[in-house]
PDB file of C-alpha atoms in Angstrom:
ATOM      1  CA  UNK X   1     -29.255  -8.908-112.956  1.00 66.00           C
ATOM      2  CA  UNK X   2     -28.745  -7.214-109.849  1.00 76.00           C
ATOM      3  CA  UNK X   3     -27.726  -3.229-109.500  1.00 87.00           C
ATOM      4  CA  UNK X   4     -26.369  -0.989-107.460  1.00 92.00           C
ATOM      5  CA  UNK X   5     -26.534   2.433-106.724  1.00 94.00           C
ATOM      6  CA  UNK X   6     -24.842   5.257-104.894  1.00 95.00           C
ATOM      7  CA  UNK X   7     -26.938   8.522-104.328  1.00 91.00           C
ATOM      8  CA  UNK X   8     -23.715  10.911-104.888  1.00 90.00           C
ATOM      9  CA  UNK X   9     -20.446  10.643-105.999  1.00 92.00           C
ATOM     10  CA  UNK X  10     -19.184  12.975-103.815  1.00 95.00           C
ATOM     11  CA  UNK X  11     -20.324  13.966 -99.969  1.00 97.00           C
ATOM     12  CA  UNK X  12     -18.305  16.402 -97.882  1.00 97.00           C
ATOM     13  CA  UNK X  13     -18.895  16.787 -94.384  1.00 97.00           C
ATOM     14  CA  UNK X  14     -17.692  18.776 -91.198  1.00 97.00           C
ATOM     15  CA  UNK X  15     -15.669  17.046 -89.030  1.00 97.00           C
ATOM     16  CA  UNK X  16     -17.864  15.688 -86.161  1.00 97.00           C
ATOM     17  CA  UNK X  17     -21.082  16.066 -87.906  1.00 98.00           C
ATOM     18  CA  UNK X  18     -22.798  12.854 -89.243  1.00 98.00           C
ATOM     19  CA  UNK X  19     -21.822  10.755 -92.126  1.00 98.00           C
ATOM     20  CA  UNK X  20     -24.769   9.338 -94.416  1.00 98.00           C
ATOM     21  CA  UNK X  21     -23.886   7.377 -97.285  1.00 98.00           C
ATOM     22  CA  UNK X  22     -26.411   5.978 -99.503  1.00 97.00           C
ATOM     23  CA  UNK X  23     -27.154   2.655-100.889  1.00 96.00           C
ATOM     24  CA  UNK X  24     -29.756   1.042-102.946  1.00 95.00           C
ATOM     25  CA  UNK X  25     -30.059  -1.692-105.014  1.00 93.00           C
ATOM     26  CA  UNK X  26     -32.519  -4.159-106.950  1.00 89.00           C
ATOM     27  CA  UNK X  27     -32.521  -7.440-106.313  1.00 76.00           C
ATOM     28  CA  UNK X  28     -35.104 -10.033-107.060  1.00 70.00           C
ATOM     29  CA  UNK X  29     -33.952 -12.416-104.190  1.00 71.00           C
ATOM     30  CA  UNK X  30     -32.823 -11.948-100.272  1.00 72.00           C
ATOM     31  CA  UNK X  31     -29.559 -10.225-101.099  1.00 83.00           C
ATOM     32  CA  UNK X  32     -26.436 -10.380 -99.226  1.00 89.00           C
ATOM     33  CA  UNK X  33     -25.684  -6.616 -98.289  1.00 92.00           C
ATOM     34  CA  UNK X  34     -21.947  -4.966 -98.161  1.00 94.00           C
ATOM     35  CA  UNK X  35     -20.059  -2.248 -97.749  1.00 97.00           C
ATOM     36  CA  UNK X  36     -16.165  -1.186 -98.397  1.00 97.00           C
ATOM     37  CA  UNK X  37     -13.669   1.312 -97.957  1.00 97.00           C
ATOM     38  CA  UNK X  38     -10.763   1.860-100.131  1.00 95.00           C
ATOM     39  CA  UNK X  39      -8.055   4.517 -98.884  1.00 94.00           C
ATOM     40  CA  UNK X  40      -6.128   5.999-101.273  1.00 88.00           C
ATOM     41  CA  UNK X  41      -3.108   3.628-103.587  1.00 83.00           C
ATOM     42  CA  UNK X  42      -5.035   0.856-101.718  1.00 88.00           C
ATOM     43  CA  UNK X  43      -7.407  -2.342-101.687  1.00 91.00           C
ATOM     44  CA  UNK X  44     -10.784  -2.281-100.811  1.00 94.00           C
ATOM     45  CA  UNK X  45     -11.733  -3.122 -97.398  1.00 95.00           C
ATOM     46  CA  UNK X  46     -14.681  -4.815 -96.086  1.00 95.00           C
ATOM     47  CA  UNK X  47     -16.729  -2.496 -93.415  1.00 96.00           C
ATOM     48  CA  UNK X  48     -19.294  -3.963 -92.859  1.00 96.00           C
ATOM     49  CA  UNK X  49     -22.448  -7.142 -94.036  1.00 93.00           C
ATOM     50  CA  UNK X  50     -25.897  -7.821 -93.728  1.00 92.00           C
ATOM     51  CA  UNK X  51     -26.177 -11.725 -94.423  1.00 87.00           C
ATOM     52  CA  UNK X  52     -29.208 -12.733 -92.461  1.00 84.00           C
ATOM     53  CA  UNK X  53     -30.957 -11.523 -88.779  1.00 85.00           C
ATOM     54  CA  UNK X  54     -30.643  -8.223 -87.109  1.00 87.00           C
ATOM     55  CA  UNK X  55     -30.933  -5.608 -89.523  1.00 89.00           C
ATOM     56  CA  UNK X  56     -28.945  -2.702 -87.799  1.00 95.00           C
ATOM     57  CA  UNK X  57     -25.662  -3.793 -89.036  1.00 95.00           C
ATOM     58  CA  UNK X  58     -22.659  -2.575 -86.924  1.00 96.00           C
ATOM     59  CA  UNK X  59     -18.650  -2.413 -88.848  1.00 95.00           C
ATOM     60  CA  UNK X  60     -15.305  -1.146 -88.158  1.00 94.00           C
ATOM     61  CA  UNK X  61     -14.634   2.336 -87.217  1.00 93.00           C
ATOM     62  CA  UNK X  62     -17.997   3.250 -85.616  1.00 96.00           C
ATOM     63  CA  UNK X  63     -19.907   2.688 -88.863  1.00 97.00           C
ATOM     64  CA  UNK X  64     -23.083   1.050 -88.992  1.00 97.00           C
ATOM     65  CA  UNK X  65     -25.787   0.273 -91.485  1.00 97.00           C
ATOM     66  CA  UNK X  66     -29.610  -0.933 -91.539  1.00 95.00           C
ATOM     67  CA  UNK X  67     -30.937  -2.801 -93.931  1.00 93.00           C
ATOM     68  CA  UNK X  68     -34.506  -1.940 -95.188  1.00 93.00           C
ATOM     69  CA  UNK X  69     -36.056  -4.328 -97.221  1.00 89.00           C
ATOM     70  CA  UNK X  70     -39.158  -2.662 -97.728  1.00 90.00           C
ATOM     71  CA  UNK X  71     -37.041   0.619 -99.478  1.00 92.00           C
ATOM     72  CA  UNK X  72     -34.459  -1.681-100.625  1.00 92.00           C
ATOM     73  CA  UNK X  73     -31.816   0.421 -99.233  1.00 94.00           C
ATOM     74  CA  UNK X  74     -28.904  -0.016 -96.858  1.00 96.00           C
ATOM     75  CA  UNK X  75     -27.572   3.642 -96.035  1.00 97.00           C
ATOM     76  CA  UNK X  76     -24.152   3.863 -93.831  1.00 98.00           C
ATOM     77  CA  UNK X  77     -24.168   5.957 -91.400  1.00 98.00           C
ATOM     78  CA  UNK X  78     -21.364   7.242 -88.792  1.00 98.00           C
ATOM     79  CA  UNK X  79     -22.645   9.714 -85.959  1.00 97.00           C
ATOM     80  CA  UNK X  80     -19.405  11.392 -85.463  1.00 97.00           C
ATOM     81  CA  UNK X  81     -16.831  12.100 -88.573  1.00 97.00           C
ATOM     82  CA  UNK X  82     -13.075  11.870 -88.251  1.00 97.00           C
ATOM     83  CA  UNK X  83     -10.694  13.155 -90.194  1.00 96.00           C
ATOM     84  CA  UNK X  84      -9.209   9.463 -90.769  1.00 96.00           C
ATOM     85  CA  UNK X  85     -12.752   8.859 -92.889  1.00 97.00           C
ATOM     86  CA  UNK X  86     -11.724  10.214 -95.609  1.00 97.00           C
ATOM     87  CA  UNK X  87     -11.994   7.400 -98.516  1.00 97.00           C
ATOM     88  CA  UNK X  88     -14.270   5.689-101.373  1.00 96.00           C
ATOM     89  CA  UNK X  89     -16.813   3.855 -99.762  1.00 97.00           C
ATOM     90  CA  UNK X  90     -18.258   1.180-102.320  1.00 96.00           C
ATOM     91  CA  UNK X  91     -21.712  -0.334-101.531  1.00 96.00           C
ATOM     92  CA  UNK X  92     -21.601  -4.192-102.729  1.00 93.00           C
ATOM     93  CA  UNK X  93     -25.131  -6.800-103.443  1.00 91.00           C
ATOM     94  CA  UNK X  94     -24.731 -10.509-103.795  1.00 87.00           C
ATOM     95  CA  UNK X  95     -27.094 -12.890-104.328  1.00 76.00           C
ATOM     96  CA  UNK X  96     -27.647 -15.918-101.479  1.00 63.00           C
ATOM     97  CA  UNK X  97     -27.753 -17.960-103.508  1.00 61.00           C
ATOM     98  CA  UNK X  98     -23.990 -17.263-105.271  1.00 62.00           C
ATOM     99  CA  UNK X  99     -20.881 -15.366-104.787  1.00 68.00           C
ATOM    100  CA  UNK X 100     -21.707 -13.282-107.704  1.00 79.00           C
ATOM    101  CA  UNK X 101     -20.884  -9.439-106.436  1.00 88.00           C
ATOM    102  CA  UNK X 102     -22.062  -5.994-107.448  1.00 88.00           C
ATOM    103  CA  UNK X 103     -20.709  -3.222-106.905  1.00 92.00           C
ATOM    104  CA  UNK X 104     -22.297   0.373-106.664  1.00 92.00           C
ATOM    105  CA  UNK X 105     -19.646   3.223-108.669  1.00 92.00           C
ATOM    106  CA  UNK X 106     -18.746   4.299-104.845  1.00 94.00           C
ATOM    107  CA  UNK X 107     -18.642   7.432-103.173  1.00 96.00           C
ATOM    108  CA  UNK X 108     -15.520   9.807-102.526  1.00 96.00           C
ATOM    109  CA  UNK X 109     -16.266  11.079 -98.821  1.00 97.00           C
ATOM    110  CA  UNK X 110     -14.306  14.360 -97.927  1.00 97.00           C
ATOM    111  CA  UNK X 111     -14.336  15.418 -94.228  1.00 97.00           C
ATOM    112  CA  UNK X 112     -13.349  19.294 -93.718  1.00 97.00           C
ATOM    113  CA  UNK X 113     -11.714  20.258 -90.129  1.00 94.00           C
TER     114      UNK X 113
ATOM    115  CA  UNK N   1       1.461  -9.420 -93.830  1.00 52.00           C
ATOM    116  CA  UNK N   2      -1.956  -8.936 -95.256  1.00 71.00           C
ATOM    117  CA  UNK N   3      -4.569 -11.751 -96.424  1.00 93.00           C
ATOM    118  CA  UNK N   4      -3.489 -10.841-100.054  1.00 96.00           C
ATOM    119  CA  UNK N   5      -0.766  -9.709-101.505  1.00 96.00           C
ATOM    120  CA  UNK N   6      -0.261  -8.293-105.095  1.00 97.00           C
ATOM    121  CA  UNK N   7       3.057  -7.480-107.369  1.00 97.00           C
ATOM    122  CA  UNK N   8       3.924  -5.205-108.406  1.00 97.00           C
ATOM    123  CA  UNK N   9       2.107  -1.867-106.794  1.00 96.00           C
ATOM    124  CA  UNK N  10       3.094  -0.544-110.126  1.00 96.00           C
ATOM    125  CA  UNK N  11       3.446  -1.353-113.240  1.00 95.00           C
ATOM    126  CA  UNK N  12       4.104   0.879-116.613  1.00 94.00           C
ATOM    127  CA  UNK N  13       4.258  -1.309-120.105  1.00 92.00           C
ATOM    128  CA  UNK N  14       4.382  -0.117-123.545  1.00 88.00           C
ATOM    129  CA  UNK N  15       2.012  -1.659-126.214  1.00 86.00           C
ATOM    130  CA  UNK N  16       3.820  -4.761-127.004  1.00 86.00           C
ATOM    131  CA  UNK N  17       5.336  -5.380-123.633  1.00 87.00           C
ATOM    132  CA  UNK N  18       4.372  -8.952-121.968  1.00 92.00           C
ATOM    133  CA  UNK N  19       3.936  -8.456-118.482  1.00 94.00           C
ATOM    134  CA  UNK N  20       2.300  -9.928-115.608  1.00 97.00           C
ATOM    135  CA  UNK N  21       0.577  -9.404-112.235  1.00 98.00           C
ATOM    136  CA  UNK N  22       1.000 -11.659-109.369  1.00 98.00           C
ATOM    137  CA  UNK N  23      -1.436 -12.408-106.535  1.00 98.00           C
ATOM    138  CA  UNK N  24      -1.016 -14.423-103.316  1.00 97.00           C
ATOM    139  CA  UNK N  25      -3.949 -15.375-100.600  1.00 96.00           C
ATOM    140  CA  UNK N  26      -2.572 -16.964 -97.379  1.00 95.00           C
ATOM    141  CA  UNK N  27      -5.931 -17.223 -95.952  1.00 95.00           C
ATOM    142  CA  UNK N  28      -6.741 -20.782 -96.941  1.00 94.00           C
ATOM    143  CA  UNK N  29      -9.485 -19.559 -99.541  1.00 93.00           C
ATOM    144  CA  UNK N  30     -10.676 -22.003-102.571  1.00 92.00           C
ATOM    145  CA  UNK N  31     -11.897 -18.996-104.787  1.00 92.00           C
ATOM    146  CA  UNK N  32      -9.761 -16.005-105.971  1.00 94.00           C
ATOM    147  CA  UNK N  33     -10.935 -13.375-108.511  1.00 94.00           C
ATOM    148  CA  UNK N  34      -9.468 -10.818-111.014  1.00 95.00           C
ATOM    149  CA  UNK N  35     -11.330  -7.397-110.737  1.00 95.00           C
ATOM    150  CA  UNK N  36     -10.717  -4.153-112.951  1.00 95.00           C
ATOM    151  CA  UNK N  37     -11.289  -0.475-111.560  1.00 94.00           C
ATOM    152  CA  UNK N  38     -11.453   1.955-113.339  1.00 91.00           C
ATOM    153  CA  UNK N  39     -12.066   5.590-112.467  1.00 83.00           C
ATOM    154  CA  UNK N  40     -15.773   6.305-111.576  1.00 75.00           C
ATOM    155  CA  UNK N  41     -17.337   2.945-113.111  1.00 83.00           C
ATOM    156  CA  UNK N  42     -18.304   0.018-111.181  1.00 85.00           C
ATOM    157  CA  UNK N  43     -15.559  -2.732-110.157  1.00 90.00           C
ATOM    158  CA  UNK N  44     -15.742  -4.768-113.447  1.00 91.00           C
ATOM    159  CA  UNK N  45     -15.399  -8.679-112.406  1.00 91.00           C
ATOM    160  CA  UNK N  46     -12.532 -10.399-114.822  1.00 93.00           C
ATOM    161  CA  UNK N  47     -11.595 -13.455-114.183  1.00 92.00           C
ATOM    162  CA  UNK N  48     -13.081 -16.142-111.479  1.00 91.00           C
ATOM    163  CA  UNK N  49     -11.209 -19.065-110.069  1.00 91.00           C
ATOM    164  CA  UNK N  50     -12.741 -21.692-107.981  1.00 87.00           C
ATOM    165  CA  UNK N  51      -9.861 -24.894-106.922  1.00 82.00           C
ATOM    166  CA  UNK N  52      -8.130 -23.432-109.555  1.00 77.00           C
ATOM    167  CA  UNK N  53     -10.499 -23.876-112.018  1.00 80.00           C
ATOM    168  CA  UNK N  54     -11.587 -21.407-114.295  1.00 79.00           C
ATOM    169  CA  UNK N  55     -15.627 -20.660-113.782  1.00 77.00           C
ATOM    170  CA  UNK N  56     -16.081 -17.540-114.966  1.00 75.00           C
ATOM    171  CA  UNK N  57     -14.421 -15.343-117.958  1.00 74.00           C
ATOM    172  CA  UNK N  58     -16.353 -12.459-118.426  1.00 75.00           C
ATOM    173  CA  UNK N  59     -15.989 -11.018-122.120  1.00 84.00           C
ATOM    174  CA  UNK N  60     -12.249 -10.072-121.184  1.00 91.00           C
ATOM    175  CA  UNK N  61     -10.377  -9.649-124.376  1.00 92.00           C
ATOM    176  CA  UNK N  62      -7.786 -12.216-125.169  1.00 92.00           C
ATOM    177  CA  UNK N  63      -4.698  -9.682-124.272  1.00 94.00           C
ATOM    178  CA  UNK N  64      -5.389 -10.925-120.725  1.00 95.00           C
ATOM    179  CA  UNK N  65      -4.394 -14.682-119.930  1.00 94.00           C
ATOM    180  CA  UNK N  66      -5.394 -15.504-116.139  1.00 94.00           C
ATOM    181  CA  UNK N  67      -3.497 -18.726-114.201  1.00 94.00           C
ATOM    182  CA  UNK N  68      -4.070 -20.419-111.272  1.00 94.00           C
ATOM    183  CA  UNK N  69      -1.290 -22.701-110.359  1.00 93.00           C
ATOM    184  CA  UNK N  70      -2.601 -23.464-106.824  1.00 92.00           C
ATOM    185  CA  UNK N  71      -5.517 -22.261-104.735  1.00 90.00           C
ATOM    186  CA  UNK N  72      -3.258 -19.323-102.968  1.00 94.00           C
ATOM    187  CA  UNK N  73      -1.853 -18.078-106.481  1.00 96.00           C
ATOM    188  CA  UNK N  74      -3.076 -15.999-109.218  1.00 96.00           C
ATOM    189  CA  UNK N  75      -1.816 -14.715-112.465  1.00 97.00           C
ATOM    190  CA  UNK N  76      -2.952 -12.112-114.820  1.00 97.00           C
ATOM    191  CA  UNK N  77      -0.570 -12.292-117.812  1.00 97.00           C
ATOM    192  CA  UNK N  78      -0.669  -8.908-120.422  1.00 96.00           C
ATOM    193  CA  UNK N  79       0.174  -8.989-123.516  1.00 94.00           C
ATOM    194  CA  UNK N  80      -0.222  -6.069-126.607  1.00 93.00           C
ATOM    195  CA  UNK N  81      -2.312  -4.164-124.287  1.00 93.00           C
ATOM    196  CA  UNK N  82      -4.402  -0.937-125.297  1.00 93.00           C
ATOM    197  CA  UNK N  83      -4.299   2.469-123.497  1.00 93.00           C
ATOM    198  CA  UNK N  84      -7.974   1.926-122.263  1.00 93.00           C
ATOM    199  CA  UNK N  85      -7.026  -0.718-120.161  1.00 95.00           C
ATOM    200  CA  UNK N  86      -4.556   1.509-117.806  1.00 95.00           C
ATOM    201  CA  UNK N  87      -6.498   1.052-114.314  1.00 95.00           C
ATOM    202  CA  UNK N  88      -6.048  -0.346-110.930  1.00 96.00           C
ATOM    203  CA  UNK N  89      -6.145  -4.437-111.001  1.00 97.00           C
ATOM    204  CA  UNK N  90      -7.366  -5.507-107.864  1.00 96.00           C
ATOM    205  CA  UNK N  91      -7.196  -9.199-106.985  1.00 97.00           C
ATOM    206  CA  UNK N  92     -10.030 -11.274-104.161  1.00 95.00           C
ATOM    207  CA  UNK N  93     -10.704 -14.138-102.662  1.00 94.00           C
ATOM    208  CA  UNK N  94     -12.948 -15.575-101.035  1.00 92.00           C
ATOM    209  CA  UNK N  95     -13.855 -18.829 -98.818  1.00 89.00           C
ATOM    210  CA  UNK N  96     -15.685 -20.368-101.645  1.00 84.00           C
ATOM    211  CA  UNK N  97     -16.923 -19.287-105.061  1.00 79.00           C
ATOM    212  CA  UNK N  98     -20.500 -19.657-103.350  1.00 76.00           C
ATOM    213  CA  UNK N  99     -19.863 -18.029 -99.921  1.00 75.00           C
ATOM    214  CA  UNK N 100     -17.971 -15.357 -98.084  1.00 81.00           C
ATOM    215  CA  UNK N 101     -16.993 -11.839 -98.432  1.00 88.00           C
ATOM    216  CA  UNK N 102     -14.536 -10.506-100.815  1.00 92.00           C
ATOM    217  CA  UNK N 103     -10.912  -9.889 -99.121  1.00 94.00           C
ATOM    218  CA  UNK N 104      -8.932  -7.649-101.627  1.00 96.00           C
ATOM    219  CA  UNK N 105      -5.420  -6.902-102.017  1.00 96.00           C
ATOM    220  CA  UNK N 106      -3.712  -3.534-102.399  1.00 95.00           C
ATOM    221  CA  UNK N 107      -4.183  -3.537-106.309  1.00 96.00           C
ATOM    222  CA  UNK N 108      -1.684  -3.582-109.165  1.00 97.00           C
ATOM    223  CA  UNK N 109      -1.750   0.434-110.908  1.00 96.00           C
ATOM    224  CA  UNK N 110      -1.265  -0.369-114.876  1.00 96.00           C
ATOM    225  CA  UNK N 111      -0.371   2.339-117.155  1.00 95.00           C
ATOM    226  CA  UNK N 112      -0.234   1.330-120.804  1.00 94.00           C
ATOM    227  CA  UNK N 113       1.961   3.770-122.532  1.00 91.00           C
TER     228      UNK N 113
END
């Protein structure tokens, strides 16, 4: 079975500075690589994918990602925080060769003016 | 209007109340999926629906009945629930039960009294 983890449950950061997220999971086959953002009282929203290709993954809202294989990580990163960051951000592995997702316990980002 | 839509935002039952969520996809999808959240655990994957047929059921107690009438509906019927399982109900979708990223809707809060 595949799993997920998130290196802190909680990260607060200055507004402006950069935002580092971390991601890494286990997988035994090429893995499909996501992450999500839930705002508060709402869904989860996709982000961001590695599926195949360019590894430097780029999302939504000036977030991007790079998938290392060789760490088996895929860290989100943002150079420049907003105050409109602030969210869970849930790092998600599935398989290539099914839809079956995992998800990583997420982390609560805080950004400070 | 969103991908997915779920009813209602919120919902508070007592112990022998029958209730039930409702979820809608209008993005042509063929697989929708029943996910639980709970505070800081991972998303726990329910139910799994694929041309509305049931594929996967995974260990969810009997209190929960899933139905899928049609490819853009899904059901998750409560009955004689428990206090544990108060949490945020999130239904997915996705293209296929073998492809695609998860699209999520807004979540359904439960509180079992």
């Amino acid at each position: 079975a595949q799993s997920v983890t998130q290196l802190g449950s909680h990260v607060s950061v200055s507004e402006g500075a950069l935002v580092l997220l971390r991601c890494n999971y286990s997988s035994s086959v090429p893995p499909y690589l996501f992450w999500y953002v839930q705002y508060p009282n709402q869904g989860l929203q996709l982000l961001l994918k590695y599926t195949t290709g360019a590894t430097l993954v780029k999302g939504i809202n000036g977030f991007e990602a790079e998938f290392k294989k060789s760490e088996t990580s895929f860290h989100l990163t943002k150079p420049s925080a907003h105050m409109s960051d602030a969210a869970e951000y849930f790092c998600a592995v599935s398989e290539n060769t099914g839809n079956q997702f995992y998800f990583g316990t997420g982390t609560s980002l805080t950004v400070i003016p | 209007e969103t991908g997915v839509t779920q009813t209602p935002r919120h919902l508070v039952m007592g112990m022998t109340n029958k209730k039930s969520l409702k979820c809608e996809q209008h993005l042509g999808h063929n697989a929708m999926y029943w996910y639980k959240q709970s505070a800081k655990k991972p998303l726990e994957l329910m139910f799994v629906y694929s041309l509305e047929e049931r594929v996967e059921n995974n260990s969810v107690p009997s209190r929960f009945s899933p139905e899928c009438p049609n490819s853009s509906h899904l059901f998750l019927h409560l009955h004689t629930l428990q206090p544990e399982d108060s949490a945020l109900y999130l239904c997915a979708s996705s293209r296929s039960r073998v492809t695609g990223e998860l699209f999520f809707g807004e979540g359904s809060r439960l509180t079992v009294l």
